[in-house]
Every structure is written in structure tokens, then in C-alpha cells.
């Protein structure tokens, strides 16, 4: 592993355990086994390291969804959610959210952002961008497409996204993995389809 990658790996671990301010440049250099001054040959400062971690985690998420042929962004094919068989639909929806509950790096990244959001404005902005704005925009787009396909009743797509994602966000932040979240997640999805499905 290249020194730059080792720095990112160790910084990611430290930040996710102690928050952005909890892990110093000295701590990162010590964990990598290099002098603190050597670290600056690879990154301008600690914020630069953090920003690169964000980029890497975003690319990792995108790669995961692309590899599994799951929708990741607006404009991606969402036909899989037009499934009328409830059990199969639940299985498909859970396959999408499994990443957020189970992927070790994603769970660590979320913890990093939660710990750091009150001490680092960039961390707070990224947390809001990834776990609120992006999710609501994607789901609003998805629900609009499902309304056009006649799967959901015609409603305000943004409000539907809020109604769907609110409980999922709660489970994501309070459950230890998908196994714990799955029973409530499934009840929520069944109720949501019962109320808004056609």
C-alpha cells in the first residue's frame, strides 16, 4: 500500500473513532509510521486528508451500487421498484439499503460525520448532503417515476420522500446492522405501499 493510501486509511480510522479534532496529524503520522513532516509531502493539512476521505467514500459507494446494478443517482434505471409482488419488492428495497446498514466502511464513514459535524463545518455539510439532501432528492425522483408508471398514487413526491425516509433514517442511526432494522423496515415499507400504492 502506498504511503498516501496508508495515511488515508489511518486517518479514516482515527476520525471515525475520535472525530475530526480527536485525531491529530501527529497521531495519523504515528499510526502510519512516518514523521509528521513527511505527511505534508502527501497532503496540505488535516482538512485536505478529510476531503480526500470524503471523495474516496463517495466513489466507493458509487462503485458498490454500479457493481450490483442498483440505482445510485437520478436518471438511473429504477424499474426494479415497479415490482408488484410485495415480498420481492421488500427484498429489492432491502438490497439497496443493505449497503448503508452493513458496509463496514460506510458505517464507519457515517460515524465519522456524526462525530465531526459539530466541530468541522465541512463534516456537517457533507453529513447533510449525503444523508439528507441526496437521499431525499433521489427518492423524490424515484417516487415521481413510480407515479408516472402507475405504481404509486399521484402525490407530492418530496413529501412522500420525507415520509418514507424519516423512519429509515431513524433505523439507520439507531440499529446495529440490517438484521436488527429489518423487521421495522419491512413493516414500514408494507404500510407505505398500503397507503400510497395503486
Short mmCIF file of C-alpha atoms in Angstrom, two decimals:
data_model
loop_
_atom_site.label_atom_id
_atom_site.label_comp_id
_atom_site.label_asym_id
_atom_site.label_seq_id
_atom_site.Cartn_x
_atom_site.Cartn_y
_atom_site.Cartn_z
CA UNK A 1 0.00 0.00 0.00
CA UNK A 2 1.34 3.44 -0.93
CA UNK A 3 2.11 5.89 1.88
CA UNK A 4 -0.67 8.21 0.73
CA UNK A 5 -3.21 5.38 0.94
CA UNK A 6 -1.91 4.37 4.38
CA UNK A 7 -2.37 7.95 5.59
CA UNK A 8 -5.96 7.95 4.36
CA UNK A 9 -6.67 4.57 5.93
CA UNK A 10 -5.27 5.50 9.34
CA UNK A 11 -6.85 8.97 9.31
CA UNK A 12 -10.20 7.44 8.38
CA UNK A 13 -9.95 5.06 11.31
CA UNK A 14 -8.88 7.76 13.78
CA UNK A 15 -11.50 10.28 12.65
CA UNK A 16 -14.28 7.69 12.84
CA UNK A 17 -13.29 6.76 16.39
CA UNK A 18 -12.43 10.20 17.78
CA UNK A 19 -13.94 12.76 15.42
CA UNK A 20 -12.08 15.19 13.19
CA UNK A 21 -10.48 17.10 16.06
CA UNK A 22 -9.81 13.97 18.09
CA UNK A 23 -7.23 12.64 15.65
CA UNK A 24 -4.23 14.93 15.16
CA UNK A 25 -1.77 14.98 12.27
CA UNK A 26 0.82 13.66 14.73
CA UNK A 27 -1.48 10.73 15.62
CA UNK A 28 -2.01 9.93 11.95
CA UNK A 29 1.72 10.06 11.17
CA UNK A 30 2.49 7.84 14.17
CA UNK A 31 -0.13 5.29 13.08
CA UNK A 32 1.35 5.20 9.58
CA UNK A 33 4.91 5.01 10.89
CA UNK A 34 6.22 8.20 9.32
CA UNK A 35 7.38 11.59 10.58
CA UNK A 36 4.74 14.27 10.90
CA UNK A 37 6.66 16.45 8.42
CA UNK A 38 6.60 13.60 5.87
CA UNK A 39 2.81 13.58 5.91
CA UNK A 40 2.84 17.05 4.36
CA UNK A 41 4.55 15.61 1.28
CA UNK A 42 1.21 13.96 0.51
CA UNK A 43 -1.44 16.30 1.94
CA UNK A 44 -1.60 20.04 2.61
CA UNK A 45 -3.20 19.68 6.03
CA UNK A 46 -5.67 17.64 8.05
CA UNK A 47 -8.65 19.15 6.20
CA UNK A 48 -7.11 18.02 2.92
CA UNK A 49 -6.94 14.47 4.30
CA UNK A 50 -10.57 14.67 5.40
CA UNK A 51 -11.70 15.96 2.00
CA UNK A 52 -9.91 13.10 0.25
CA UNK A 53 -11.59 10.58 2.61
CA UNK A 54 -14.97 12.04 1.59
CA UNK A 55 -14.10 11.65 -2.10
CA UNK A 56 -12.96 8.05 -1.60
CA UNK A 57 -16.10 7.08 0.32
CA UNK A 58 -18.35 8.64 -2.30
CA UNK A 59 -16.54 6.72 -5.06
CA UNK A 60 -16.73 3.51 -3.01
CA UNK A 61 -20.50 3.91 -2.62
CA UNK A 62 -20.93 4.58 -6.32
CA UNK A 63 -18.79 1.55 -7.22
CA UNK A 64 -20.81 -0.71 -4.88
CA UNK A 65 -24.12 0.28 -6.47
CA UNK A 66 -22.77 0.07 -10.02
CA UNK A 67 -21.28 -3.37 -9.37
CA UNK A 68 -24.60 -4.66 -8.02
CA UNK A 69 -26.52 -2.90 -10.81
CA UNK A 70 -28.56 -0.92 -8.30
CA UNK A 71 -29.79 2.64 -8.89
CA UNK A 72 -27.49 5.23 -7.36
CA UNK A 73 -28.33 8.59 -8.91
CA UNK A 74 -31.21 10.41 -10.55
CA UNK A 75 -31.65 9.12 -14.07
CA UNK A 76 -30.59 5.56 -13.24
CA UNK A 77 -32.99 2.77 -14.18
CA UNK A 78 -35.47 2.27 -11.33
CA UNK A 79 -37.71 -0.34 -12.97
CA UNK A 80 -36.83 -2.80 -10.20
CA UNK A 81 -39.10 -0.82 -7.86
CA UNK A 82 -42.14 -1.32 -10.09
CA UNK A 83 -42.39 -4.83 -8.62
CA UNK A 84 -46.00 -5.68 -7.62
CA UNK A 85 -45.15 -8.73 -5.50
CA UNK A 86 -44.67 -7.27 -2.01
CA UNK A 87 -42.18 -9.87 -0.77
CA UNK A 88 -39.99 -9.41 -3.83
CA UNK A 89 -40.26 -5.62 -3.58
CA UNK A 90 -39.14 -5.74 0.07
CA UNK A 91 -36.20 -7.91 -0.93
CA UNK A 92 -35.19 -5.42 -3.63
CA UNK A 93 -35.52 -2.36 -1.39
CA UNK A 94 -33.53 -4.07 1.37
CA UNK A 95 -30.81 -4.93 -1.16
CA UNK A 96 -30.39 -1.19 -1.78
CA UNK A 97 -30.31 -0.17 1.86
CA UNK A 98 -28.09 -3.10 2.91
CA UNK A 99 -25.08 -1.01 1.89
CA UNK A 100 -25.94 1.73 4.37
CA UNK A 101 -26.56 -0.71 7.21
CA UNK A 102 -23.88 -3.32 6.54
CA UNK A 103 -20.93 -1.96 4.56
CA UNK A 104 -18.21 -1.57 7.21
CA UNK A 105 -16.59 1.45 5.58
CA UNK A 106 -19.92 3.20 5.05
CA UNK A 107 -20.93 2.62 8.67
CA UNK A 108 -17.54 3.98 9.79
CA UNK A 109 -17.91 6.97 7.47
CA UNK A 110 -21.35 7.79 8.85
CA UNK A 111 -19.94 7.62 12.38
CA UNK A 112 -17.08 9.93 11.36
CA UNK A 113 -19.56 12.51 10.05
CA UNK A 114 -21.84 12.24 13.08
CA UNK A 115 -18.91 12.71 15.48
CA UNK A 116 -17.38 15.55 13.49
CA UNK A 117 -20.43 17.56 12.41
CA UNK A 118 -20.32 19.88 15.45
CA UNK A 119 -16.61 20.65 15.21
CA UNK A 120 -15.99 20.79 11.47
CA UNK A 121 -18.29 22.77 9.13
CA UNK A 122 -17.24 20.63 6.16
CA UNK A 123 -18.21 17.44 8.02
CA UNK A 124 -21.61 18.89 8.87
CA UNK A 125 -22.17 19.93 5.26
CA UNK A 126 -21.20 16.50 3.95
CA UNK A 127 -23.41 14.76 6.52
CA UNK A 128 -26.40 16.85 5.45
CA UNK A 129 -25.56 16.42 1.77
CA UNK A 130 -25.15 12.63 1.90
CA UNK A 131 -27.71 11.58 4.50
CA UNK A 132 -30.46 14.14 3.96
CA UNK A 133 -30.34 16.10 0.71
CA UNK A 134 -29.03 13.38 -1.59
CA UNK A 135 -31.38 10.74 -0.18
CA UNK A 136 -34.44 12.99 -0.42
CA UNK A 137 -33.59 14.15 -3.95
CA UNK A 138 -33.05 10.60 -5.17
CA UNK A 139 -36.20 9.30 -3.51
CA UNK A 140 -38.29 12.23 -4.77
CA UNK A 141 -37.11 11.41 -8.29
CA UNK A 142 -37.83 7.71 -7.73
CA UNK A 143 -41.34 8.33 -6.41
CA UNK A 144 -42.11 10.65 -9.34
CA UNK A 145 -41.07 7.87 -11.72
CA UNK A 146 -43.21 5.34 -9.82
CA UNK A 147 -46.19 7.70 -10.02
CA UNK A 148 -45.67 8.04 -13.79
CA UNK A 149 -45.53 4.23 -14.01
CA UNK A 150 -48.84 3.94 -12.14
CA UNK A 151 -47.30 2.17 -9.14
CA UNK A 152 -47.93 4.96 -6.62
CA UNK A 153 -50.78 7.42 -6.23
CA UNK A 154 -50.11 10.92 -7.54
CA UNK A 155 -48.87 12.94 -4.54
CA UNK A 156 -46.16 15.47 -3.73
CA UNK A 157 -43.00 13.42 -4.38
CA UNK A 158 -40.89 15.41 -1.90
CA UNK A 159 -43.39 14.82 0.91
CA UNK A 160 -43.53 11.12 0.05
CA UNK A 161 -39.74 11.01 0.23
CA UNK A 162 -39.81 12.64 3.67
CA UNK A 163 -42.48 10.21 4.86
CA UNK A 164 -40.57 7.21 3.59
CA UNK A 165 -37.05 8.22 4.54
CA UNK A 166 -37.75 9.63 8.03
CA UNK A 167 -38.26 6.22 9.65
CA UNK A 168 -35.43 4.70 7.58
CA UNK A 169 -33.08 7.45 8.80
CA UNK A 170 -34.11 6.67 12.38
CA UNK A 171 -33.40 2.95 11.93
CA UNK A 172 -30.12 3.70 10.17
CA UNK A 173 -28.91 5.72 13.15
CA UNK A 174 -30.18 3.51 15.96
CA UNK A 175 -29.81 -0.10 14.77
CA UNK A 176 -26.73 -2.30 14.80
CA UNK A 177 -26.98 -3.58 11.27
CA UNK A 178 -29.73 -4.61 8.89
CA UNK A 179 -30.72 -7.68 10.88
CA UNK A 180 -31.91 -5.50 13.75
CA UNK A 181 -33.55 -2.94 11.47
CA UNK A 182 -35.22 -5.35 9.06
CA UNK A 183 -38.45 -6.16 10.96
CA UNK A 184 -39.36 -2.49 11.46
CA UNK A 185 -38.11 -1.58 7.99
CA UNK A 186 -40.37 -4.22 6.44
CA UNK A 187 -43.42 -3.08 8.45
CA UNK A 188 -42.75 0.50 7.41
CA UNK A 189 -42.43 -0.40 3.72
CA UNK A 190 -45.60 -2.52 3.76
CA UNK A 191 -47.55 0.30 5.41
CA UNK A 192 -46.14 2.86 2.98
CA UNK A 193 -47.21 0.78 -0.05
CA UNK A 194 -50.60 0.09 1.52
CA UNK A 195 -51.24 3.81 1.94
CA UNK A 196 -49.76 5.13 -1.32
CA UNK A 197 -49.67 2.15 -3.72
CA UNK A 198 -52.15 1.71 -6.56
#
